Structures are given as structure tokens and as C-alpha cells.
PDB file of C-alpha atoms in Angstrom:
ATOM      1  CA  GLU A   2      -9.561   3.492  -7.649  1.00 82.00           C
ATOM      2  CA  ASP A   3      -7.362   0.412  -7.983  1.00 89.00           C
ATOM      3  CA  LYS A   4      -5.266  -0.279  -4.920  1.00 94.00           C
ATOM      4  CA  VAL A   5      -2.392  -2.636  -4.125  1.00 97.00           C
ATOM      5  CA  VAL A   6      -1.035  -2.751  -0.575  1.00 97.00           C
ATOM      6  CA  GLN A   7       2.034  -4.651   0.531  1.00 98.00           C
ATOM      7  CA  SER A   8       3.049  -5.569   4.038  1.00 96.00           C
ATOM      8  CA  PRO A   9       5.247  -5.371   5.923  1.00 97.00           C
ATOM      9  CA  LEU A  10       6.996  -2.259   4.637  1.00 96.00           C
ATOM     10  CA  SER A  11      10.337  -3.736   5.599  1.00 97.00           C
ATOM     11  CA  LEU A  12      11.844  -6.546   7.577  1.00 96.00           C
ATOM     12  CA  VAL A  13      15.229  -7.745   8.715  1.00 98.00           C
ATOM     13  CA  VAL A  14      15.991 -11.440   9.050  1.00 97.00           C
ATOM     14  CA  HIS A  15      19.046 -13.647   9.402  1.00 97.00           C
ATOM     15  CA  GLU A  16      20.308 -16.126   6.872  1.00 97.00           C
ATOM     16  CA  GLY A  17      18.310 -19.321   7.003  1.00 97.00           C
ATOM     17  CA  ASP A  18      15.100 -17.688   8.186  1.00 97.00           C
ATOM     18  CA  THR A  19      11.828 -17.923   6.275  1.00 97.00           C
ATOM     19  CA  VAL A  20      10.020 -14.770   5.224  1.00 98.00           C
ATOM     20  CA  THR A  21       6.423 -14.276   4.156  1.00 98.00           C
ATOM     21  CA  LEU A  22       5.438 -11.182   2.210  1.00 98.00           C
ATOM     22  CA  ASN A  23       1.859 -10.084   1.762  1.00 98.00           C
ATOM     23  CA  CYS A  24       0.080  -8.324  -1.068  1.00 98.00           C
ATOM     24  CA  SER A  25      -3.598  -7.368  -0.968  1.00 98.00           C
ATOM     25  CA  TYR A  26      -5.466  -5.734  -3.803  1.00 97.00           C
ATOM     26  CA  GLU A  27      -8.683  -4.021  -4.745  1.00 95.00           C
ATOM     27  CA  VAL A  28      -9.024  -4.065  -8.493  1.00 90.00           C
ATOM     28  CA  THR A  29     -12.023  -4.295 -10.767  1.00 87.00           C
ATOM     29  CA  ASN A  30     -11.795  -6.904 -13.521  1.00 89.00           C
ATOM     30  CA  PHE A  31      -8.687  -8.587 -12.165  1.00 91.00           C
ATOM     31  CA  ARG A  32      -6.564 -10.572 -14.622  1.00 92.00           C
ATOM     32  CA  SER A  33      -3.296 -11.482 -12.909  1.00 94.00           C
ATOM     33  CA  LEU A  34      -0.885 -10.642 -10.110  1.00 96.00           C
ATOM     34  CA  LEU A  35       2.864 -10.456 -10.578  1.00 96.00           C
ATOM     35  CA  TRP A  36       5.795 -10.448  -8.192  1.00 98.00           C
ATOM     36  CA  TYR A  37       9.065  -8.736  -9.013  1.00 98.00           C
ATOM     37  CA  LYS A  38      12.404  -8.480  -7.191  1.00 97.00           C
ATOM     38  CA  GLN A  39      14.215  -5.152  -7.352  1.00 96.00           C
ATOM     39  CA  GLU A  40      17.804  -5.149  -6.153  1.00 92.00           C
ATOM     40  CA  LYS A  41      19.451  -2.050  -7.521  1.00 81.00           C
ATOM     41  CA  LYS A  42      17.727  -0.990 -10.682  1.00 76.00           C
ATOM     42  CA  ALA A  43      15.471  -3.113 -12.868  1.00 87.00           C
ATOM     43  CA  PRO A  44      12.620  -5.068 -11.325  1.00 93.00           C
ATOM     44  CA  THR A  45      13.171  -8.698 -12.308  1.00 95.00           C
ATOM     45  CA  PHE A  46      10.200 -10.985 -12.825  1.00 96.00           C
ATOM     46  CA  LEU A  47       9.508 -13.734 -10.278  1.00 97.00           C
ATOM     47  CA  PHE A  48       5.960 -15.047 -10.687  1.00 96.00           C
ATOM     48  CA  MET A  49       2.710 -14.427 -12.502  1.00 95.00           C
ATOM     49  CA  LEU A  50      -0.437 -15.735 -10.782  1.00 96.00           C
ATOM     50  CA  THR A  51      -3.825 -15.932 -12.402  1.00 93.00           C
ATOM     51  CA  SER A  52      -5.594 -18.820 -10.691  1.00 88.00           C
ATOM     52  CA  SER A  53      -6.539 -19.141  -7.055  1.00 89.00           C
ATOM     53  CA  GLY A  54      -4.941 -21.763  -4.860  1.00 88.00           C
ATOM     54  CA  ILE A  55      -2.241 -22.937  -7.247  1.00 89.00           C
ATOM     55  CA  GLU A  56       1.203 -22.511  -5.751  1.00 93.00           C
ATOM     56  CA  LYS A  57       4.045 -21.491  -8.014  1.00 95.00           C
ATOM     57  CA  LYS A  58       7.574 -22.431  -6.990  1.00 96.00           C
ATOM     58  CA  SER A  59      11.011 -21.477  -8.121  1.00 96.00           C
ATOM     59  CA  GLY A  60      13.792 -22.807  -5.949  1.00 97.00           C
ATOM     60  CA  ARG A  61      13.397 -21.362  -2.469  1.00 98.00           C
ATOM     61  CA  LEU A  62      10.669 -18.954  -3.568  1.00 98.00           C
ATOM     62  CA  SER A  63       6.986 -19.754  -3.793  1.00 98.00           C
ATOM     63  CA  SER A  64       3.802 -17.780  -4.199  1.00 98.00           C
ATOM     64  CA  ILE A  65       0.075 -18.330  -4.079  1.00 96.00           C
ATOM     65  CA  LEU A  66      -3.002 -16.291  -4.921  1.00 96.00           C
ATOM     66  CA  ASP A  67      -6.365 -16.133  -3.153  1.00 95.00           C
ATOM     67  CA  LYS A  68      -8.869 -14.471  -5.489  1.00 90.00           C
ATOM     68  CA  LYS A  69     -11.685 -14.726  -2.975  1.00 92.00           C
ATOM     69  CA  GLU A  70      -9.863 -12.864  -0.219  1.00 92.00           C
ATOM     70  CA  LEU A  71      -7.948 -10.719  -2.753  1.00 95.00           C
ATOM     71  CA  PHE A  72      -4.404 -11.334  -1.643  1.00 95.00           C
ATOM     72  CA  SER A  73      -1.206 -13.108  -2.491  1.00 97.00           C
ATOM     73  CA  ILE A  74       1.781 -14.190  -0.447  1.00 98.00           C
ATOM     74  CA  LEU A  75       5.392 -14.665  -1.440  1.00 98.00           C
ATOM     75  CA  ASN A  76       7.464 -17.039   0.658  1.00 98.00           C
ATOM     76  CA  ILE A  77      11.229 -17.255   0.725  1.00 98.00           C
ATOM     77  CA  THR A  78      12.700 -20.182   2.636  1.00 98.00           C
ATOM     78  CA  ALA A  79      16.284 -20.617   3.832  1.00 98.00           C
ATOM     79  CA  THR A  80      17.015 -16.976   3.070  1.00 98.00           C
ATOM     80  CA  GLN A  81      20.411 -15.899   1.811  1.00 97.00           C
ATOM     81  CA  THR A  82      22.056 -12.479   1.758  1.00 97.00           C
ATOM     82  CA  GLY A  83      21.409 -12.387  -1.967  1.00 96.00           C
ATOM     83  CA  ASP A  84      17.679 -12.312  -1.239  1.00 97.00           C
ATOM     84  CA  SER A  85      18.082  -8.789   0.140  1.00 97.00           C
ATOM     85  CA  ALA A  86      15.992  -6.612  -2.146  1.00 97.00           C
ATOM     86  CA  ILE A  87      12.707  -4.810  -2.536  1.00 97.00           C
ATOM     87  CA  TYR A  88       9.905  -7.164  -3.485  1.00 98.00           C
ATOM     88  CA  LEU A  89       7.172  -5.604  -5.583  1.00 98.00           C
ATOM     89  CA  CYS A  90       3.663  -6.865  -6.180  1.00 97.00           C
ATOM     90  CA  ALA A  91       1.610  -5.643  -9.142  1.00 97.00           C
ATOM     91  CA  VAL A  92      -1.782  -6.416 -10.649  1.00 95.00           C
ATOM     92  CA  VAL A  93      -3.054  -6.325 -14.215  1.00 93.00           C
ATOM     93  CA  LYS A  94      -6.672  -5.860 -15.135  1.00 89.00           C
ATOM     94  CA  ALA A  95      -8.528  -7.817 -17.773  1.00 84.00           C
ATOM     95  CA  ALA A  96      -8.473  -5.968 -21.095  1.00 75.00           C
ATOM     96  CA  GLY A  97      -5.746  -3.786 -19.647  1.00 74.00           C
ATOM     97  CA  ASN A  98      -2.030  -3.573 -19.950  1.00 81.00           C
ATOM     98  CA  LYS A  99      -0.547  -1.401 -17.253  1.00 90.00           C
ATOM     99  CA  LEU A 100       0.817  -2.758 -14.009  1.00 94.00           C
ATOM    100  CA  THR A 101      -0.487  -1.220 -10.786  1.00 95.00           C
ATOM    101  CA  PHE A 102       2.190  -1.688  -8.150  1.00 97.00           C
ATOM    102  CA  GLY A 103       2.169  -1.789  -4.393  1.00 97.00           C
ATOM    103  CA  GLY A 104       4.740   0.168  -2.449  1.00 96.00           C
ATOM    104  CA  GLY A 105       7.050  -2.799  -2.052  1.00 97.00           C
ATOM    105  CA  THR A 106       8.541  -4.679   0.898  1.00 97.00           C
ATOM    106  CA  ARG A 107      12.214  -4.111   1.637  1.00 97.00           C
ATOM    107  CA  VAL A 108      13.888  -7.301   2.852  1.00 98.00           C
ATOM    108  CA  LEU A 109      17.328  -7.285   4.444  1.00 98.00           C
ATOM    109  CA  VAL A 110      18.958 -10.640   5.108  1.00 98.00           C
ATOM    110  CA  LYS A 111      21.861 -10.454   7.543  1.00 97.00           C
ATOM    111  CA  PRO A 112      24.621 -13.061   7.558  1.00 95.00           C
TER     112      PRO A 112
ATOM    113  CA  ASP B   7      22.390  -8.672 -23.909  1.00 53.00           C
ATOM    114  CA  THR B   8      18.923  -8.999 -25.418  1.00 72.00           C
ATOM    115  CA  GLY B   9      16.971  -7.434 -22.564  1.00 92.00           C
ATOM    116  CA  VAL B  10      15.378  -4.007 -22.330  1.00 96.00           C
ATOM    117  CA  SER B  11      18.010  -1.297 -22.467  1.00 96.00           C
ATOM    118  CA  GLN B  12      17.706   2.308 -21.390  1.00 97.00           C
ATOM    119  CA  ASP B  13      19.950   5.257 -21.996  1.00 96.00           C
ATOM    120  CA  PRO B  14      21.297   7.199 -20.215  1.00 97.00           C
ATOM    121  CA  ARG B  15      21.505   5.440 -16.864  1.00 95.00           C
ATOM    122  CA  HIS B  16      21.834   8.709 -15.003  1.00 96.00           C
ATOM    123  CA  LYS B  17      20.934  12.260 -15.945  1.00 97.00           C
ATOM    124  CA  ILE B  18      21.553  15.382 -13.895  1.00 98.00           C
ATOM    125  CA  THR B  19      19.973  18.545 -15.171  1.00 97.00           C
ATOM    126  CA  LYS B  20      19.085  22.004 -14.014  1.00 97.00           C
ATOM    127  CA  ARG B  21      15.510  23.067 -13.442  1.00 97.00           C
ATOM    128  CA  GLY B  22      13.947  24.353 -16.623  1.00 97.00           C
ATOM    129  CA  GLN B  23      16.039  22.254 -18.991  1.00 97.00           C
ATOM    130  CA  ASN B  24      14.631  19.639 -21.363  1.00 98.00           C
ATOM    131  CA  VAL B  25      15.709  16.006 -21.126  1.00 98.00           C
ATOM    132  CA  THR B  26      15.140  12.981 -23.343  1.00 98.00           C
ATOM    133  CA  PHE B  27      15.467   9.323 -22.434  1.00 97.00           C
ATOM    134  CA  ARG B  28      15.612   6.356 -24.764  1.00 98.00           C
ATOM    135  CA  CYS B  29      14.326   2.812 -24.365  1.00 98.00           C
ATOM    136  CA  ASP B  30      15.097  -0.148 -26.600  1.00 97.00           C
ATOM    137  CA  PRO B  31      12.686  -3.016 -25.892  1.00 96.00           C
ATOM    138  CA  ILE B  32      13.262  -6.720 -26.346  1.00 95.00           C
ATOM    139  CA  SER B  33      13.321  -7.100 -30.117  1.00 91.00           C
ATOM    140  CA  GLU B  34      10.174  -9.138 -30.728  1.00 89.00           C
ATOM    141  CA  HIS B  35       8.059  -7.282 -28.160  1.00 93.00           C
ATOM    142  CA  ASN B  36       5.350  -5.071 -29.647  1.00 92.00           C
ATOM    143  CA  ARG B  37       4.261  -3.454 -26.375  1.00 94.00           C
ATOM    144  CA  LEU B  38       6.295  -0.848 -24.549  1.00 96.00           C
ATOM    145  CA  TYR B  39       5.581   0.871 -21.236  1.00 96.00           C
ATOM    146  CA  TRP B  40       7.009   3.790 -19.283  1.00 97.00           C
ATOM    147  CA  TYR B  41       6.833   3.955 -15.488  1.00 97.00           C
ATOM    148  CA  ARG B  42       8.161   6.399 -12.920  1.00 97.00           C
ATOM    149  CA  GLN B  43       9.471   5.351  -9.527  1.00 96.00           C
ATOM    150  CA  THR B  44      10.247   7.692  -6.649  1.00 95.00           C
ATOM    151  CA  LEU B  45      12.206   6.714  -3.574  1.00 91.00           C
ATOM    152  CA  GLY B  46      10.383   4.269  -1.345  1.00 89.00           C
ATOM    153  CA  GLN B  47       7.493   3.804  -3.748  1.00 93.00           C
ATOM    154  CA  GLY B  48       6.494   1.243  -6.323  1.00 95.00           C
ATOM    155  CA  PRO B  49       6.631   2.185 -10.008  1.00 95.00           C
ATOM    156  CA  GLU B  50       3.711   4.247 -11.364  1.00 95.00           C
ATOM    157  CA  PHE B  51       2.410   3.830 -14.893  1.00 95.00           C
ATOM    158  CA  LEU B  52       2.971   6.722 -17.281  1.00 96.00           C
ATOM    159  CA  THR B  53       2.150   5.531 -20.782  1.00 95.00           C
ATOM    160  CA  TYR B  54       1.922   2.512 -23.065  1.00 94.00           C
ATOM    161  CA  PHE B  55       2.524   1.800 -26.768  1.00 95.00           C
ATOM    162  CA  GLN B  56       1.374  -1.035 -28.934  1.00 93.00           C
ATOM    163  CA  ASN B  57       3.722  -0.913 -31.912  1.00 93.00           C
ATOM    164  CA  GLU B  58       3.900   2.790 -32.782  1.00 93.00           C
ATOM    165  CA  ALA B  59       0.491   3.713 -31.364  1.00 93.00           C
ATOM    166  CA  GLN B  60       0.333   5.358 -27.946  1.00 93.00           C
ATOM    167  CA  LEU B  61      -2.771   3.718 -26.507  1.00 92.00           C
ATOM    168  CA  GLU B  62      -2.894   4.886 -22.917  1.00 90.00           C
ATOM    169  CA  LYS B  63      -1.562   7.816 -20.920  1.00 92.00           C
ATOM    170  CA  SER B  64      -1.729   8.363 -17.185  1.00 91.00           C
ATOM    171  CA  ARG B  65      -2.959  11.637 -15.767  1.00 88.00           C
ATOM    172  CA  LEU B  66       0.521  11.753 -14.212  1.00 81.00           C
ATOM    173  CA  LEU B  67       1.798  12.531 -17.697  1.00 84.00           C
ATOM    174  CA  SER B  68       1.495  16.306 -17.717  1.00 86.00           C
ATOM    175  CA  ASP B  69       1.765  18.481 -20.823  1.00 91.00           C
ATOM    176  CA  ARG B  70       5.497  18.740 -20.213  1.00 95.00           C
ATOM    177  CA  PHE B  71       5.908  15.026 -20.864  1.00 96.00           C
ATOM    178  CA  SER B  72       5.798  13.474 -24.307  1.00 95.00           C
ATOM    179  CA  ALA B  73       6.603   9.964 -25.465  1.00 96.00           C
ATOM    180  CA  GLU B  74       7.075   8.584 -28.937  1.00 96.00           C
ATOM    181  CA  ARG B  75       7.706   5.252 -30.566  1.00 96.00           C
ATOM    182  CA  PRO B  76       8.021   6.298 -34.194  1.00 90.00           C
ATOM    183  CA  LYS B  77       8.814   2.983 -35.872  1.00 86.00           C
ATOM    184  CA  GLY B  78       7.369   0.662 -33.308  1.00 85.00           C
ATOM    185  CA  SER B  79      10.809  -0.245 -32.013  1.00 90.00           C
ATOM    186  CA  PHE B  80      12.655   2.101 -29.618  1.00 96.00           C
ATOM    187  CA  SER B  81      10.847   4.782 -27.659  1.00 97.00           C
ATOM    188  CA  THR B  82      11.792   8.187 -26.299  1.00 97.00           C
ATOM    189  CA  LEU B  83      10.402  10.027 -23.300  1.00 97.00           C
ATOM    190  CA  GLU B  84      10.955  13.777 -23.236  1.00 97.00           C
ATOM    191  CA  ILE B  85      10.400  16.060 -20.283  1.00 97.00           C
ATOM    192  CA  GLN B  86      10.302  19.758 -21.056  1.00 97.00           C
ATOM    193  CA  ARG B  87      11.020  22.513 -18.549  1.00 97.00           C
ATOM    194  CA  THR B  88      12.032  20.043 -15.868  1.00 97.00           C
ATOM    195  CA  GLU B  89      11.012  20.656 -12.267  1.00 96.00           C
ATOM    196  CA  GLN B  90      12.548  19.304  -9.088  1.00 96.00           C
ATOM    197  CA  GLY B  91       9.492  17.107  -8.643  1.00 95.00           C
ATOM    198  CA  ASP B  92      10.439  15.278 -11.832  1.00 96.00           C
ATOM    199  CA  SER B  93      13.431  13.741 -10.046  1.00 97.00           C
ATOM    200  CA  ALA B  94      12.793   9.996 -10.117  1.00 96.00           C
ATOM    201  CA  MET B  95      13.772   6.726 -11.743  1.00 96.00           C
ATOM    202  CA  TYR B  96      12.153   6.347 -15.171  1.00 97.00           C
ATOM    203  CA  LEU B  97      11.646   2.695 -16.024  1.00 97.00           C
ATOM    204  CA  CYS B  98      10.803   1.182 -19.374  1.00 97.00           C
ATOM    205  CA  ALA B  99       9.286  -2.256 -19.852  1.00 97.00           C
ATOM    206  CA  SER B 100       8.238  -4.344 -22.828  1.00 96.00           C
ATOM    207  CA  SER B 101       6.000  -7.336 -23.393  1.00 94.00           C
ATOM    208  CA  LEU B 102       4.958  -9.652 -26.178  1.00 91.00           C
ATOM    209  CA  GLY B 103       1.203  -9.387 -25.994  1.00 82.00           C
ATOM    210  CA  GLU B 104      -1.807  -8.478 -23.895  1.00 79.00           C
ATOM    211  CA  GLY B 105      -1.559  -9.870 -20.396  1.00 79.00           C
ATOM    212  CA  SER B 106       1.955 -11.176 -20.892  1.00 87.00           C
ATOM    213  CA  ILE B 107       4.890 -10.591 -18.573  1.00 93.00           C
ATOM    214  CA  GLN B 108       6.483  -7.161 -18.666  1.00 95.00           C
ATOM    215  CA  TYR B 109      10.276  -7.117 -18.594  1.00 95.00           C
ATOM    216  CA  PHE B 110      11.985  -4.041 -17.264  1.00 96.00           C
ATOM    217  CA  GLY B 111      15.093  -2.124 -18.171  1.00 96.00           C
ATOM    218  CA  ALA B 112      17.567  -0.815 -15.607  1.00 95.00           C
ATOM    219  CA  GLY B 113      15.995   2.637 -15.698  1.00 96.00           C
ATOM    220  CA  THR B 114      17.205   6.200 -16.091  1.00 97.00           C
ATOM    221  CA  ARG B 115      17.704   8.065 -12.840  1.00 96.00           C
ATOM    222  CA  LEU B 116      16.899  11.746 -13.275  1.00 98.00           C
ATOM    223  CA  SER B 117      18.062  14.356 -10.810  1.00 97.00           C
ATOM    224  CA  VAL B 118      16.780  17.886 -11.305  1.00 97.00           C
ATOM    225  CA  LEU B 119      18.814  20.485  -9.420  1.00 96.00           C
TER     226      LEU B 119
END
């Protein structure tokens, strides 16, 4: 059975800190891994990763995929209170369409 | 707003009642997905449409659940004879093609009393 595990479950940091979120997966016929941010309702798209070792960046957020060790990390530097959210990792299989999500990491950034 | 929209945002119902939710995808997207999210968990896949064809259903989708996308545009998800265990956030997403990014709506939060 396909499995996506995120760690830690939650963390609390102060503004300006750097956080690293982990996502490991066990999926047959892997196609891509996606990160989403969920603040109150809709998960909003952050990154899609398909190739190993290529870092994707968007402002203070970055992410990288390791297809050999079957994991991805999401980094947030210089955190702000607006980064407080649940961060979700999901994988898509080749010739498939559904997202299989991990349980999420809840991040709280204190001023 | 040209994103995915869902209606209603909140629904409170009594056990045993039927409920129906609507999802309007991004206009040019031919793929539409339904997910369910319970507190503290990631979303779980329920079903998927390509145009009007329902191509995949999760075993989570019991006989009490039915989804339609009659004209390949909006979709409805109906739950018959609701149970307290159906209480969850029901999320809809749409995408342009196979393997492309799925964009989510704000969800419908269902509370079954």
C-alpha cells in the first residue's frame, strides 16, 4: 500500500528561525511529489518535484527531492507569522491521477 | 475569482439526512477530484472525473456516496443517510491534464449531529 509520512507532526518556532519539514514515501511507479500549504481551508500549491537533486525555490521557501532515498524536504528560512499553517506533502503515481497525502506538519511561528 | 469554488462552505445536518455538495472547477480544467479530510489528517482521495466520466473511486466511497459530473463542468457529491462518521471537510480539486498540478477549493465542512 502506498504510504506518505511527514515529520515532525508539529513544531513551534520564533520569527526569523529556519524550519525543515520532512516527507518520506513508499510508492510504486512514482511520478511526482507535491507540497501544499493549508492555512484555514484550501490547500494552496507550493512545489511540484519530479527530478532528484534539483532544488526548487520560491522566495523564502525551497524544496528538494531524493528519489533514491525516497524523501523530500521543505525549507522555510526567515520564518514569519504568516508561515503558520499545515504543510502537506503528496505523491502522484505514474499513469495515475490521485494525490496520496501525508498527515501534514503543523507549523506555528510565534512573533 | 477564477479558482475552484465549492458550495456550501458549511453544512450541518442530522444523522440520516441526505446532503449534496457542489464543486465548480477552474473553467478549462477537464479533471476533477473529490477528497475528504478529517481533523489532524491529510486529505484522502474519494473519486476522480475526466470530463464527465468517473474513472476512479476509492473504497472509502461507500454505497451511500455518489458523485456526478453530468456535463463535464461542475460536479456534485451526494451523501445519503448521513452518519456521524461522515463529518469531515470535503475538498474538490481540478487539474488540466494527467500529472498536472491539482488546485483545491476551500472545501465544504460537514457536521453530522
